[in-house]
Every structure is written in C-alpha cells, then in structure tokens.
Short mmCIF file of C-alpha atoms in Angstrom, two decimals:
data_model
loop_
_atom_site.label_atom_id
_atom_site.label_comp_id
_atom_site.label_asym_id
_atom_site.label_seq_id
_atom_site.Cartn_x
_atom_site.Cartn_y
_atom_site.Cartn_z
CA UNK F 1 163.61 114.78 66.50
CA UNK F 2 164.23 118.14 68.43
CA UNK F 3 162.81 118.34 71.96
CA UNK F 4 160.67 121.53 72.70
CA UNK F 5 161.72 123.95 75.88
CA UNK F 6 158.77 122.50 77.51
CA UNK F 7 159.48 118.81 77.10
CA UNK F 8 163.13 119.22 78.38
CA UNK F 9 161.87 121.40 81.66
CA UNK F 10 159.11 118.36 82.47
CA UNK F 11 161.83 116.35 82.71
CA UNK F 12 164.73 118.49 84.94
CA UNK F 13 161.68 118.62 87.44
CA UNK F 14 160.57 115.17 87.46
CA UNK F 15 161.63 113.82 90.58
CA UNK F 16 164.19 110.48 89.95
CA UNK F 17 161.58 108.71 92.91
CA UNK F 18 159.11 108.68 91.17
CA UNK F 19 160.62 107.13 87.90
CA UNK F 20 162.97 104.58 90.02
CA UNK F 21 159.79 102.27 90.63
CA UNK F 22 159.13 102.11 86.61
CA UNK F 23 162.70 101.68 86.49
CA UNK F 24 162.62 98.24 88.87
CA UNK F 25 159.28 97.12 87.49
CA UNK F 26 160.37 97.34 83.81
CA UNK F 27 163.69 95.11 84.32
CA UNK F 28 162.53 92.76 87.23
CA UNK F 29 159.23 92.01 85.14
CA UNK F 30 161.87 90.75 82.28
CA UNK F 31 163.77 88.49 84.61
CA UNK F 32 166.90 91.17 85.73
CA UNK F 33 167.85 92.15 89.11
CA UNK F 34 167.51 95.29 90.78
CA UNK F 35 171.18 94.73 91.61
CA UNK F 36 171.56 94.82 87.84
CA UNK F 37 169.90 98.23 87.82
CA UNK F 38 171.90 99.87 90.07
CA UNK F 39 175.20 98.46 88.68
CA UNK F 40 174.03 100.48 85.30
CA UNK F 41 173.00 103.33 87.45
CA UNK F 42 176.04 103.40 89.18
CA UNK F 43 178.52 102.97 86.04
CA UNK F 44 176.78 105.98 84.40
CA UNK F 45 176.63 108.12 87.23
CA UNK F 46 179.11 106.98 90.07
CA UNK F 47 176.23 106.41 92.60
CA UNK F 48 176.42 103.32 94.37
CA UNK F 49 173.46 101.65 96.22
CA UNK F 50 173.82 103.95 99.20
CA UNK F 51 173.86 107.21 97.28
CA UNK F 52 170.71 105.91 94.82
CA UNK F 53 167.88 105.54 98.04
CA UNK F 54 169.73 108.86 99.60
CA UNK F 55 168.32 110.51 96.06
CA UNK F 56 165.51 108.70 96.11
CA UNK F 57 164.57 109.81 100.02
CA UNK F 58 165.28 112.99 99.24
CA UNK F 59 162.90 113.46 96.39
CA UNK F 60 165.54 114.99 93.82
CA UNK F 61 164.40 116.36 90.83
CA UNK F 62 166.50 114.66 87.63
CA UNK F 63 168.46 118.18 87.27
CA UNK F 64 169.47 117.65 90.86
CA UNK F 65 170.27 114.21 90.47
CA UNK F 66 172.44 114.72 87.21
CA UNK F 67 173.95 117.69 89.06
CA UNK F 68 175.24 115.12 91.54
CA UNK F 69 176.33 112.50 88.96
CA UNK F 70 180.27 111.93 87.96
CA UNK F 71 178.93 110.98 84.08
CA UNK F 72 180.86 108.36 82.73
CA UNK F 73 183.22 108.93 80.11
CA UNK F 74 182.16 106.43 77.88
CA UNK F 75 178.31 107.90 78.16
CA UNK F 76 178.76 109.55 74.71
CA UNK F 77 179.11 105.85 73.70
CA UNK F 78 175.31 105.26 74.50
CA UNK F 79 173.77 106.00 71.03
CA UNK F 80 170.14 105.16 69.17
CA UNK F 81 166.70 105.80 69.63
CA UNK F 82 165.08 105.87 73.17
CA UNK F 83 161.23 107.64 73.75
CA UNK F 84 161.26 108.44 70.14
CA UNK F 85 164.19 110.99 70.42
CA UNK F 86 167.66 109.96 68.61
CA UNK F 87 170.26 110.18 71.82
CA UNK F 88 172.83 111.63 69.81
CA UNK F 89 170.95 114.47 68.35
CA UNK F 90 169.31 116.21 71.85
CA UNK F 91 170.27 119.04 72.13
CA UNK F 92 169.50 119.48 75.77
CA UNK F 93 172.45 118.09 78.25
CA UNK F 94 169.97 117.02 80.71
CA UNK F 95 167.43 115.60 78.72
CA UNK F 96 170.33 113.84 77.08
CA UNK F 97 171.65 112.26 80.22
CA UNK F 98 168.14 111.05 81.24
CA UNK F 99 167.78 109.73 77.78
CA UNK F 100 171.31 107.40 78.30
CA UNK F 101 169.87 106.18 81.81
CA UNK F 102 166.53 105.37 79.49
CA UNK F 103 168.16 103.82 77.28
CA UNK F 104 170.74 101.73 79.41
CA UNK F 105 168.03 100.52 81.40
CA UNK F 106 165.75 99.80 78.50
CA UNK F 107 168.55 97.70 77.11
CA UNK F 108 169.06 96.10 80.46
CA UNK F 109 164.85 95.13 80.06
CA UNK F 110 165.74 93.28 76.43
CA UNK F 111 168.41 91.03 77.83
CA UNK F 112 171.49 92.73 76.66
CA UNK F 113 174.53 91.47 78.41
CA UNK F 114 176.00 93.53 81.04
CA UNK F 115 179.27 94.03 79.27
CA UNK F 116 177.30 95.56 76.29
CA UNK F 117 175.59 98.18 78.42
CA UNK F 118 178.63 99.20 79.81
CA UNK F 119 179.91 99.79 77.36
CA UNK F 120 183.18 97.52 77.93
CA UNK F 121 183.47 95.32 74.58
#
C-alpha cells in the first residue's frame, strides 16, 4: 500500500508530544513499563530519557524529531505490517521511520521480548 503526499506530510508535522501519551497508554495498559518504551525509543533513535521530554517540551514535529535521531543500523531489520502500510514498501523516509517506532512499540504492547524488538537474536 503506497502512502499519498498528503498522508506522509500529516505525519512530518505531527508533533512527537502529542503521540508520546498514546505511546505510554498503549504499552502501560498491557502491563510494560514506560522505561521499556524509552529503551525502544532510545535503541532506534539514540535518545535517552533526557533527550525524549527535551523533544517532547519542545513540541517537535516528527520531521524534527527524526532529523535529530542517530537511526539504528539494524532499523531496516524492522519489517511487516503496521497502520495498514507494509514497512518495507514506504516509500517515504520519514513516514518509514515513524512506521518502525509504530511498529516497535506496537510489538512492545503484544508482549514481545525485549531482545526481539531490538532486534538482537
């Protein structure tokens, strides 16, 4: 499924503050830490705890944020189907990283083990 023009510039200017609540809701109301989040947050963009409420006080859009981020090199590793969109087939770099935070954190939320979503085993 290609993403439209439109579609990919709704997300560069959706601010990361207001998706970070959904983000601690969604794996806290399945039983994960918010720790846990920001350990995935931080392995797939180099932003520790510190750096994540600096972005989040500062209201920075997702192109901003991912503009910021050191992308992991195993991110191309991060692969299936996340908001209806196949990861590997967006075209968009941006909506592409936003879709491997999705997804990481969505597999966080089904009780993955950490190891998995980093991508280590």
């Amino acid at each position: 499924m290609k993403t439209t023009a439109e579609h990919d510039l709704r997300i560069a200017k959706m601010t990361f503050a207001s998706v970070y609540p959904h983000y601690v809701k969604k794996v806290e109301s399945k039983g994960r830490t918010k720790e846990e989040l920001h350990e995935v947050i931080e392995w797939l963009t180099g932003f520790d705890t510190r750096k994540i409420i600096e972005l989040i006080d500062a209201k920075v859009t997702f192109e901003d944020f991912f503009a910021q981020a050191q992308l992991n090199t195993n991110a191309a590793l991060i692969t299936g189907v996340i908001c209806g969109y196949r990861i590997e087939e967006i075209e968009n770099l941006l909506t592409k990283k936003t879709r491997y935070l999705d997804k990481l954190i969505d597999e966080l939320a089904k009780g993955k083990k950490m190891e998995k979503i980093l991508r280590k085993a």
